[in-house]
Amino acid sequence: MRLLPAAALALLLSACGEAPPPVPAQSRLVVLGFDGMDPQLVERWMDEGLLPEFDRLRRDGHYQPLGTSNPPQSPVAWSSFATGLGPGGHGIHDFLRRDPATYQPDFSIARYTPPSTLDLFGWRLPFGEGTLENLRQGQSFWMAATEQGQRATVLRVPVTYPPEPIEHMLSGMGVPDLLGSQGTYTYYSTRPPPPPGSGSRVVQMRLTTDGRVQTQLDGPAHPLSTDATPLSLPLILQFDADGAQIELGGQTRRLAVGEWSDWWPLQFEH
């Protein structure tokens, strides 16, 4: 379980002192927030010289540990950070919430309501568009600033999807992937796969005598098809003592042992 941001580093680029002067109209405020940060460790590392830039900002700007939310979970704490409200005010109490209609657990951050559809000859035709709603209540401080004519840039703050109507926003935790999940990964191994778990696809590879594996990478299902079978791409791996050659999506790349590839854009045909 991911915990709340136990500390945030608020850096006001102004003079030092117990009572800083009023901020000029053109000054900028930069707030750095870290999910799961331990302020005691950060302070120790700053004192030991391991975080010199943070230490400089602590001296020249403003530094203060922040208390956490109750319960101490990421979506709860970040919602309090954004709105200044407690869980009773912004409505986010956990990663999950209870659906009062079914009593089943549901995602607490956002809610997607699909459009009405018509199934016809194997195709699922939508009528109109679905709706997407951020379930966090209350006004974020950047929206309040925007309404007062100030410019705000918000990058990867959790519980901000769908993005709010400001000029510069990149949503953070809570953005779904193409499957509509919070991040489904595929893991390939020569060992037998464990029981299916949340957020994972485990594929057992079978090597030939010459170190070759022929398998597939599953993607999303076709969004307009009644068939829920995932679209897939052939995946061929050729292993040797130094690494592996990978063929995927019409591209071939080679990786050494322990090497990460660059991002690999793929297109699933249908």
PDB file of C-alpha atoms in Angstrom:
ATOM      1  CA  MET A   1       0.000   0.000   0.000  1.00  0.00           C
ATOM      2  CA  ARG A   2       1.327   3.396  -0.930  1.00  0.00           C
ATOM      3  CA  LEU A   3       1.355   5.875   1.901  1.00  0.00           C
ATOM      4  CA  LEU A   4       0.645   9.561   1.907  1.00  0.00           C
ATOM      5  CA  PRO A   5       3.128  12.290   1.133  1.00  0.00           C
ATOM      6  CA  ALA A   6       4.501  12.626   4.644  1.00  0.00           C
ATOM      7  CA  ALA A   7       6.337  15.802   3.753  1.00  0.00           C
ATOM      8  CA  ALA A   8       6.265  18.449   1.097  1.00  0.00           C
ATOM      9  CA  LEU A   9       8.989  20.914   0.330  1.00  0.00           C
ATOM     10  CA  ALA A  10       7.468  24.342  -0.205  1.00  0.00           C
ATOM     11  CA  LEU A  11      10.016  26.645  -1.701  1.00  0.00           C
ATOM     12  CA  LEU A  12       9.320  30.349  -1.709  1.00  0.00           C
ATOM     13  CA  LEU A  13      12.098  32.136  -3.524  1.00  0.00           C
ATOM     14  CA  SER A  14      12.349  35.165  -1.273  1.00  0.00           C
ATOM     15  CA  ALA A  15      14.557  36.481   1.514  1.00  0.00           C
ATOM     16  CA  CYS A  16      15.323  34.438   4.644  1.00  0.00           C
ATOM     17  CA  GLY A  17      14.086  35.318   8.094  1.00  0.00           C
ATOM     18  CA  GLU A  18      11.326  34.561  10.519  1.00  0.00           C
ATOM     19  CA  ALA A  19       9.009  37.158   8.991  1.00  0.00           C
ATOM     20  CA  PRO A  20       9.665  37.302   5.222  1.00  0.00           C
ATOM     21  CA  PRO A  21       8.598  40.475   3.425  1.00  0.00           C
ATOM     22  CA  PRO A  22       5.437  40.503   1.311  1.00  0.00           C
ATOM     23  CA  VAL A  23       5.816  38.592  -1.938  1.00  0.00           C
ATOM     24  CA  PRO A  24       6.162  40.916  -4.963  1.00  0.00           C
ATOM     25  CA  ALA A  25       3.481  40.606  -7.593  1.00  0.00           C
ATOM     26  CA  GLN A  26       5.831  38.893 -10.066  1.00  0.00           C
ATOM     27  CA  SER A  27       7.287  36.335  -7.636  1.00  0.00           C
ATOM     28  CA  ARG A  28       6.701  32.655  -8.234  1.00  0.00           C
ATOM     29  CA  LEU A  29       5.904  29.935  -5.749  1.00  0.00           C
ATOM     30  CA  VAL A  30       7.203  26.420  -6.423  1.00  0.00           C
ATOM     31  CA  VAL A  31       5.851  23.511  -4.375  1.00  0.00           C
ATOM     32  CA  LEU A  32       7.575  20.128  -4.604  1.00  0.00           C
ATOM     33  CA  GLY A  33       5.540  17.238  -3.212  1.00  0.00           C
ATOM     34  CA  PHE A  34       6.847  13.683  -2.794  1.00  0.00           C
ATOM     35  CA  ASP A  35       4.614  10.679  -2.284  1.00  0.00           C
ATOM     36  CA  GLY A  36       5.721   8.595   0.693  1.00  0.00           C
ATOM     37  CA  MET A  37       8.545  10.937   1.711  1.00  0.00           C
ATOM     38  CA  ASP A  38       9.901  10.604   5.260  1.00  0.00           C
ATOM     39  CA  PRO A  39      10.838  14.095   6.523  1.00  0.00           C
ATOM     40  CA  GLN A  40      13.215  12.693   9.147  1.00  0.00           C
ATOM     41  CA  LEU A  41      15.264  10.872   6.516  1.00  0.00           C
ATOM     42  CA  VAL A  42      15.287  13.921   4.231  1.00  0.00           C
ATOM     43  CA  GLU A  43      16.468  16.178   7.041  1.00  0.00           C
ATOM     44  CA  ARG A  44      19.197  13.712   7.970  1.00  0.00           C
ATOM     45  CA  TRP A  45      20.400  13.471   4.377  1.00  0.00           C
ATOM     46  CA  MET A  46      20.355  17.253   4.007  1.00  0.00           C
ATOM     47  CA  ASP A  47      22.411  17.582   7.208  1.00  0.00           C
ATOM     48  CA  GLU A  48      24.859  14.968   5.879  1.00  0.00           C
ATOM     49  CA  GLY A  49      25.303  16.870   2.611  1.00  0.00           C
ATOM     50  CA  LEU A  50      23.650  14.184   0.476  1.00  0.00           C
ATOM     51  CA  LEU A  51      20.913  16.537  -0.791  1.00  0.00           C
ATOM     52  CA  PRO A  52      22.766  19.825  -1.339  1.00  0.00           C
ATOM     53  CA  GLU A  53      20.137  21.453  -3.566  1.00  0.00           C
ATOM     54  CA  PHE A  54      17.354  20.658  -1.128  1.00  0.00           C
ATOM     55  CA  ASP A  55      19.517  22.015   1.686  1.00  0.00           C
ATOM     56  CA  ARG A  56      20.085  25.238  -0.272  1.00  0.00           C
ATOM     57  CA  LEU A  57      16.371  25.635  -0.828  1.00  0.00           C
ATOM     58  CA  ARG A  58      15.737  24.955   2.856  1.00  0.00           C
ATOM     59  CA  ARG A  59      18.141  27.753   3.786  1.00  0.00           C
ATOM     60  CA  ASP A  60      17.153  30.283   1.117  1.00  0.00           C
ATOM     61  CA  GLY A  61      13.441  29.584   0.895  1.00  0.00           C
ATOM     62  CA  HIS A  62      10.981  28.035   3.310  1.00  0.00           C
ATOM     63  CA  TYR A  63      10.940  24.446   4.563  1.00  0.00           C
ATOM     64  CA  GLN A  64       8.389  22.855   6.853  1.00  0.00           C
ATOM     65  CA  PRO A  65       7.303  19.218   7.403  1.00  0.00           C
ATOM     66  CA  LEU A  66       3.602  18.654   6.890  1.00  0.00           C
ATOM     67  CA  GLY A  67       1.318  16.491   8.959  1.00  0.00           C
ATOM     68  CA  THR A  68      -0.478  13.635   7.301  1.00  0.00           C
ATOM     69  CA  SER A  69      -4.112  12.781   6.768  1.00  0.00           C
ATOM     70  CA  ASN A  70      -6.209  10.191   8.533  1.00  0.00           C
ATOM     71  CA  PRO A  71      -6.164   7.586   7.105  1.00  0.00           C
ATOM     72  CA  PRO A  72      -2.561   8.010   5.898  1.00  0.00           C
ATOM     73  CA  GLN A  73      -3.051   6.971   2.272  1.00  0.00           C
ATOM     74  CA  SER A  74      -1.903   8.655  -0.904  1.00  0.00           C
ATOM     75  CA  PRO A  75      -5.251   9.664  -2.455  1.00  0.00           C
ATOM     76  CA  VAL A  76      -6.501  10.949   0.899  1.00  0.00           C
ATOM     77  CA  ALA A  77      -3.408  13.024   1.659  1.00  0.00           C
ATOM     78  CA  TRP A  78      -3.066  14.470  -1.833  1.00  0.00           C
ATOM     79  CA  SER A  79      -6.744  15.455  -1.861  1.00  0.00           C
ATOM     80  CA  SER A  80      -6.201  17.279   1.437  1.00  0.00           C
ATOM     81  CA  PHE A  81      -3.084  18.914  -0.022  1.00  0.00           C
ATOM     82  CA  ALA A  82      -5.046  20.149  -3.044  1.00  0.00           C
ATOM     83  CA  THR A  83      -8.135  21.416  -1.241  1.00  0.00           C
ATOM     84  CA  GLY A  84      -7.140  22.098   2.367  1.00  0.00           C
ATOM     85  CA  LEU A  85     -10.029  19.860   3.459  1.00  0.00           C
ATOM     86  CA  GLY A  86     -10.107  16.677   5.479  1.00  0.00           C
ATOM     87  CA  PRO A  87     -11.558  13.404   4.156  1.00  0.00           C
ATOM     88  CA  GLY A  88     -15.008  14.426   5.363  1.00  0.00           C
ATOM     89  CA  GLY A  89     -14.782  17.519   3.170  1.00  0.00           C
ATOM     90  CA  HIS A  90     -13.212  16.214  -0.039  1.00  0.00           C
ATOM     91  CA  GLY A  91     -14.830  12.764   0.157  1.00  0.00           C
ATOM     92  CA  ILE A  92     -11.734  10.632  -0.520  1.00  0.00           C
ATOM     93  CA  HIS A  93     -11.207   8.155   2.332  1.00  0.00           C
ATOM     94  CA  ASP A  94      -9.226   5.370   0.635  1.00  0.00           C
ATOM     95  CA  PHE A  95      -8.147   3.976  -2.719  1.00  0.00           C
ATOM     96  CA  LEU A  96     -11.546   2.265  -2.777  1.00  0.00           C
ATOM     97  CA  ARG A  97     -15.056   3.277  -1.843  1.00  0.00           C
ATOM     98  CA  ARG A  98     -18.224   1.315  -1.217  1.00  0.00           C
ATOM     99  CA  ASP A  99     -20.812   1.522  -3.961  1.00  0.00           C
ATOM    100  CA  PRO A 100     -24.035   2.139  -2.003  1.00  0.00           C
ATOM    101  CA  ALA A 101     -26.109   0.544  -4.771  1.00  0.00           C
ATOM    102  CA  THR A 102     -24.257  -2.801  -4.798  1.00  0.00           C
ATOM    103  CA  TYR A 103     -22.119  -2.720  -1.614  1.00  0.00           C
ATOM    104  CA  GLN A 104     -19.172  -3.695  -3.810  1.00  0.00           C
ATOM    105  CA  PRO A 105     -15.772  -1.937  -3.653  1.00  0.00           C
ATOM    106  CA  ASP A 106     -15.210   0.645  -6.370  1.00  0.00           C
ATOM    107  CA  PHE A 107     -12.409   3.006  -7.386  1.00  0.00           C
ATOM    108  CA  SER A 108     -12.561   6.098  -5.179  1.00  0.00           C
ATOM    109  CA  ILE A 109     -10.745   8.675  -7.323  1.00  0.00           C
ATOM    110  CA  ALA A 110     -12.807   8.847 -10.509  1.00  0.00           C
ATOM    111  CA  ARG A 111     -15.954   7.365 -11.988  1.00  0.00           C
ATOM    112  CA  TYR A 112     -16.571   6.530 -15.655  1.00  0.00           C
ATOM    113  CA  THR A 113     -20.096   6.015 -16.918  1.00  0.00           C
ATOM    114  CA  PRO A 114     -20.102   4.427 -20.388  1.00  0.00           C
ATOM    115  CA  PRO A 115     -22.615   5.502 -23.027  1.00  0.00           C
ATOM    116  CA  SER A 116     -25.595   3.452 -24.101  1.00  0.00           C
ATOM    117  CA  THR A 117     -24.680   0.980 -26.846  1.00  0.00           C
ATOM    118  CA  LEU A 118     -26.270  -1.161 -29.534  1.00  0.00           C
ATOM    119  CA  ASP A 119     -24.790  -4.588 -30.330  1.00  0.00           C
ATOM    120  CA  LEU A 120     -25.101  -5.308 -34.043  1.00  0.00           C
ATOM    121  CA  PHE A 121     -23.351  -8.033 -36.077  1.00  0.00           C
ATOM    122  CA  GLY A 122     -20.458  -8.327 -33.652  1.00  0.00           C
ATOM    123  CA  TRP A 123     -19.996  -4.591 -33.207  1.00  0.00           C
ATOM    124  CA  ARG A 124     -20.884  -2.495 -30.176  1.00  0.00           C
ATOM    125  CA  LEU A 125     -22.019   0.915 -31.371  1.00  0.00           C
ATOM    126  CA  PRO A 126     -22.098   3.729 -28.785  1.00  0.00           C
ATOM    127  CA  PHE A 127     -24.740   6.427 -28.635  1.00  0.00           C
ATOM    128  CA  GLY A 128     -23.064   9.657 -27.603  1.00  0.00           C
ATOM    129  CA  GLU A 129     -20.169   9.833 -25.192  1.00  0.00           C
ATOM    130  CA  GLY A 130     -19.542   8.449 -21.756  1.00  0.00           C
ATOM    131  CA  THR A 131     -18.971  10.691 -18.758  1.00  0.00           C
ATOM    132  CA  LEU A 132     -15.879  10.881 -16.568  1.00  0.00           C
ATOM    133  CA  GLU A 133     -16.027  12.458 -13.118  1.00  0.00           C
ATOM    134  CA  ASN A 134     -13.368  13.236 -10.524  1.00  0.00           C
ATOM    135  CA  LEU A 135     -14.903  12.176  -7.203  1.00  0.00           C
ATOM    136  CA  ARG A 136     -12.782  14.541  -5.133  1.00  0.00           C
ATOM    137  CA  GLN A 137     -14.912  17.358  -3.726  1.00  0.00           C
ATOM    138  CA  GLY A 138     -13.812  20.873  -2.820  1.00  0.00           C
ATOM    139  CA  GLN A 139     -11.862  23.464  -4.781  1.00  0.00           C
ATOM    140  CA  SER A 140      -8.157  22.985  -5.423  1.00  0.00           C
ATOM    141  CA  PHE A 141      -5.882  25.882  -4.553  1.00  0.00           C
ATOM    142  CA  TRP A 142      -4.685  26.146  -8.160  1.00  0.00           C
ATOM    143  CA  MET A 143      -8.261  26.601  -9.373  1.00  0.00           C
ATOM    144  CA  ALA A 144      -8.750  29.321  -6.752  1.00  0.00           C
ATOM    145  CA  ALA A 145      -5.566  31.015  -7.980  1.00  0.00           C
ATOM    146  CA  THR A 146      -6.665  30.702 -11.614  1.00  0.00           C
ATOM    147  CA  GLU A 147     -10.006  32.333 -10.827  1.00  0.00           C
ATOM    148  CA  GLN A 148      -8.061  35.276  -9.352  1.00  0.00           C
ATOM    149  CA  GLY A 149      -6.107  35.741 -12.589  1.00  0.00           C
ATOM    150  CA  GLN A 150      -2.964  33.890 -11.506  1.00  0.00           C
ATOM    151  CA  ARG A 151      -1.274  31.326 -13.729  1.00  0.00           C
ATOM    152  CA  ALA A 152      -0.810  27.826 -12.329  1.00  0.00           C
ATOM    153  CA  THR A 153       1.111  24.832 -13.657  1.00  0.00           C
ATOM    154  CA  VAL A 154       0.258  21.471 -12.069  1.00  0.00           C
ATOM    155  CA  LEU A 155       2.389  18.437 -12.948  1.00  0.00           C
ATOM    156  CA  ARG A 156       1.587  14.866 -11.898  1.00  0.00           C
ATOM    157  CA  VAL A 157      -0.335  15.662  -8.733  1.00  0.00           C
ATOM    158  CA  PRO A 158      -2.437  12.596  -7.780  1.00  0.00           C
ATOM    159  CA  VAL A 159      -6.233  12.638  -7.869  1.00  0.00           C
ATOM    160  CA  THR A 160      -6.383  15.209 -10.678  1.00  0.00           C
ATOM    161  CA  TYR A 161      -7.976  13.068 -13.402  1.00  0.00           C
ATOM    162  CA  PRO A 162      -9.826  14.128 -15.443  1.00  0.00           C
ATOM    163  CA  PRO A 163      -7.730  17.316 -15.595  1.00  0.00           C
ATOM    164  CA  GLU A 164      -9.250  20.567 -14.430  1.00  0.00           C
ATOM    165  CA  PRO A 165      -9.760  23.465 -16.890  1.00  0.00           C
ATOM    166  CA  ILE A 166      -6.453  25.253 -16.386  1.00  0.00           C
ATOM    167  CA  GLU A 167      -3.883  25.952 -19.075  1.00  0.00           C
ATOM    168  CA  HIS A 168      -1.056  23.722 -17.824  1.00  0.00           C
ATOM    169  CA  MET A 169      -1.953  20.439 -16.129  1.00  0.00           C
ATOM    170  CA  LEU A 170      -0.576  16.893 -16.403  1.00  0.00           C
ATOM    171  CA  SER A 171      -2.595  14.522 -14.229  1.00  0.00           C
ATOM    172  CA  GLY A 172      -0.855  12.092 -11.890  1.00  0.00           C
ATOM    173  CA  MET A 173      -1.963   8.958 -10.037  1.00  0.00           C
ATOM    174  CA  GLY A 174      -5.479   7.976 -11.025  1.00  0.00           C
ATOM    175  CA  VAL A 175      -5.052   8.147 -14.818  1.00  0.00           C
ATOM    176  CA  PRO A 176      -6.242   4.837 -16.347  1.00  0.00           C
ATOM    177  CA  ASP A 177      -4.372   2.844 -18.964  1.00  0.00           C
ATOM    178  CA  LEU A 178      -5.853   1.496 -22.216  1.00  0.00           C
ATOM    179  CA  LEU A 179      -7.501  -1.327 -20.275  1.00  0.00           C
ATOM    180  CA  GLY A 180      -9.219   1.134 -17.969  1.00  0.00           C
ATOM    181  CA  SER A 181      -7.125  -0.140 -15.057  1.00  0.00           C
ATOM    182  CA  GLN A 182      -4.628   1.659 -12.843  1.00  0.00           C
ATOM    183  CA  GLY A 183      -1.673   0.016 -14.562  1.00  0.00           C
ATOM    184  CA  THR A 184      -1.696  -3.566 -15.849  1.00  0.00           C
ATOM    185  CA  TYR A 185       1.733  -4.978 -16.637  1.00  0.00           C
ATOM    186  CA  THR A 186       2.853  -8.129 -18.462  1.00  0.00           C
ATOM    187  CA  TYR A 187       5.611 -10.249 -16.936  1.00  0.00           C
ATOM    188  CA  TYR A 188       7.399 -12.996 -18.884  1.00  0.00           C
ATOM    189  CA  SER A 189       9.131 -15.846 -17.075  1.00  0.00           C
ATOM    190  CA  THR A 190      10.254 -19.414 -17.708  1.00  0.00           C
ATOM    191  CA  ARG A 191       8.747 -20.388 -14.359  1.00  0.00           C
ATOM    192  CA  PRO A 192       5.124 -21.493 -14.039  1.00  0.00           C
ATOM    193  CA  PRO A 193       2.895 -18.452 -13.471  1.00  0.00           C
ATOM    194  CA  PRO A 194       1.424 -17.844 -10.015  1.00  0.00           C
ATOM    195  CA  PRO A 195      -2.339 -17.510  -9.523  1.00  0.00           C
ATOM    196  CA  PRO A 196      -3.696 -14.461 -11.378  1.00  0.00           C
ATOM    197  CA  GLY A 197      -3.324 -11.275  -9.369  1.00  0.00           C
ATOM    198  CA  SER A 198      -4.659  -7.782  -9.636  1.00  0.00           C
ATOM    199  CA  GLY A 199      -2.852  -5.605 -12.147  1.00  0.00           C
ATOM    200  CA  SER A 200      -0.712  -8.319 -13.736  1.00  0.00           C
ATOM    201  CA  ARG A 201      -0.501 -10.592 -16.734  1.00  0.00           C
ATOM    202  CA  VAL A 202       2.054 -13.376 -16.230  1.00  0.00           C
ATOM    203  CA  VAL A 203       3.154 -15.344 -19.305  1.00  0.00           C
ATOM    204  CA  GLN A 204       5.243 -18.504 -19.088  1.00  0.00           C
ATOM    205  CA  MET A 205       7.913 -18.595 -21.808  1.00  0.00           C
ATOM    206  CA  ARG A 206       8.974 -21.897 -23.349  1.00  0.00           C
ATOM    207  CA  LEU A 207      12.510 -21.855 -24.724  1.00  0.00           C
ATOM    208  CA  THR A 208      13.556 -24.028 -27.634  1.00  0.00           C
ATOM    209  CA  THR A 209      16.920 -25.769 -27.594  1.00  0.00           C
ATOM    210  CA  ASP A 210      18.511 -22.827 -29.429  1.00  0.00           C
ATOM    211  CA  GLY A 211      17.230 -20.231 -26.914  1.00  0.00           C
ATOM    212  CA  ARG A 212      14.282 -18.979 -28.949  1.00  0.00           C
ATOM    213  CA  VAL A 213      10.897 -17.940 -27.539  1.00  0.00           C
ATOM    214  CA  GLN A 214       7.821 -17.292 -29.645  1.00  0.00           C
ATOM    215  CA  THR A 215       4.914 -15.770 -27.729  1.00  0.00           C
ATOM    216  CA  GLN A 216       2.689 -12.690 -27.914  1.00  0.00           C
ATOM    217  CA  LEU A 217       2.045  -9.362 -26.214  1.00  0.00           C
ATOM    218  CA  ASP A 218      -1.609  -8.786 -25.393  1.00  0.00           C
ATOM    219  CA  GLY A 219      -3.051  -5.295 -25.550  1.00  0.00           C
ATOM    220  CA  PRO A 220      -6.586  -3.974 -25.104  1.00  0.00           C
ATOM    221  CA  ALA A 221      -9.648  -5.447 -26.739  1.00  0.00           C
ATOM    222  CA  HIS A 222     -11.148  -3.645 -29.709  1.00  0.00           C
ATOM    223  CA  PRO A 223     -13.237  -0.810 -28.206  1.00  0.00           C
ATOM    224  CA  LEU A 224     -16.100  -1.302 -30.681  1.00  0.00           C
ATOM    225  CA  SER A 225     -16.210  -5.099 -30.749  1.00  0.00           C
ATOM    226  CA  THR A 226     -18.415  -7.396 -28.684  1.00  0.00           C
ATOM    227  CA  ASP A 227     -15.476  -9.817 -28.555  1.00  0.00           C
ATOM    228  CA  ALA A 228     -13.466  -9.154 -25.389  1.00  0.00           C
ATOM    229  CA  THR A 229     -10.418 -11.070 -26.659  1.00  0.00           C
ATOM    230  CA  PRO A 230      -7.353  -8.800 -26.390  1.00  0.00           C
ATOM    231  CA  LEU A 231      -5.658  -7.588 -29.545  1.00  0.00           C
ATOM    232  CA  SER A 232      -2.143  -8.992 -29.682  1.00  0.00           C
ATOM    233  CA  LEU A 233       1.233  -8.699 -31.383  1.00  0.00           C
ATOM    234  CA  PRO A 234       3.708 -11.530 -32.042  1.00  0.00           C
ATOM    235  CA  LEU A 235       6.721 -11.379 -29.725  1.00  0.00           C
ATOM    236  CA  ILE A 236       9.908 -13.273 -30.595  1.00  0.00           C
ATOM    237  CA  LEU A 237      12.937 -13.388 -28.324  1.00  0.00           C
ATOM    238  CA  GLN A 238      16.294 -14.923 -29.179  1.00  0.00           C
ATOM    239  CA  PHE A 239      18.498 -15.403 -26.116  1.00  0.00           C
ATOM    240  CA  ASP A 240      22.257 -15.869 -26.018  1.00  0.00           C
ATOM    241  CA  ALA A 241      24.987 -15.531 -23.406  1.00  0.00           C
ATOM    242  CA  ASP A 242      25.174 -11.725 -23.719  1.00  0.00           C
ATOM    243  CA  GLY A 243      21.506 -10.763 -23.892  1.00  0.00           C
ATOM    244  CA  ALA A 244      18.554 -11.110 -26.243  1.00  0.00           C
ATOM    245  CA  GLN A 245      17.257  -9.931 -29.595  1.00  0.00           C
ATOM    246  CA  ILE A 246      13.614  -8.841 -29.468  1.00  0.00           C
ATOM    247  CA  GLU A 247      11.201  -8.704 -32.410  1.00  0.00           C
ATOM    248  CA  LEU A 248       7.942  -6.890 -31.686  1.00  0.00           C
ATOM    249  CA  GLY A 249       5.577  -4.760 -33.737  1.00  0.00           C
ATOM    250  CA  GLY A 250       7.746  -4.891 -36.865  1.00  0.00           C
ATOM    251  CA  GLN A 251      10.812  -3.661 -34.958  1.00  0.00           C
ATOM    252  CA  THR A 252      13.940  -5.478 -33.852  1.00  0.00           C
ATOM    253  CA  ARG A 253      16.100  -4.418 -30.934  1.00  0.00           C
ATOM    254  CA  ARG A 254      18.874  -5.980 -28.939  1.00  0.00           C
ATOM    255  CA  LEU A 255      19.347  -5.695 -25.186  1.00  0.00           C
ATOM    256  CA  ALA A 256      22.278  -6.741 -23.047  1.00  0.00           C
ATOM    257  CA  VAL A 257      21.771  -8.521 -19.742  1.00  0.00           C
ATOM    258  CA  GLY A 258      20.500  -5.973 -17.195  1.00  0.00           C
ATOM    259  CA  GLU A 259      19.791  -3.291 -19.827  1.00  0.00           C
ATOM    260  CA  TRP A 260      16.505  -1.390 -20.091  1.00  0.00           C
ATOM    261  CA  SER A 261      15.063  -0.542 -23.499  1.00  0.00           C
ATOM    262  CA  ASP A 262      13.769   2.870 -24.506  1.00  0.00           C
ATOM    263  CA  TRP A 263      10.019   3.398 -24.740  1.00  0.00           C
ATOM    264  CA  TRP A 264       8.699   1.198 -27.541  1.00  0.00           C
ATOM    265  CA  PRO A 265       5.589   2.611 -29.306  1.00  0.00           C
ATOM    266  CA  LEU A 266       3.292  -0.150 -30.565  1.00  0.00           C
ATOM    267  CA  GLN A 267       0.182  -0.282 -32.704  1.00  0.00           C
ATOM    268  CA  PHE A 268      -2.309  -3.111 -32.315  1.00  0.00           C
ATOM    269  CA  GLU A 269      -3.978  -3.913 -35.636  1.00  0.00           C
ATOM    270  CA  HIS A 270      -7.545  -5.140 -35.888  1.00  0.00           C
TER     271      HIS A 270
END
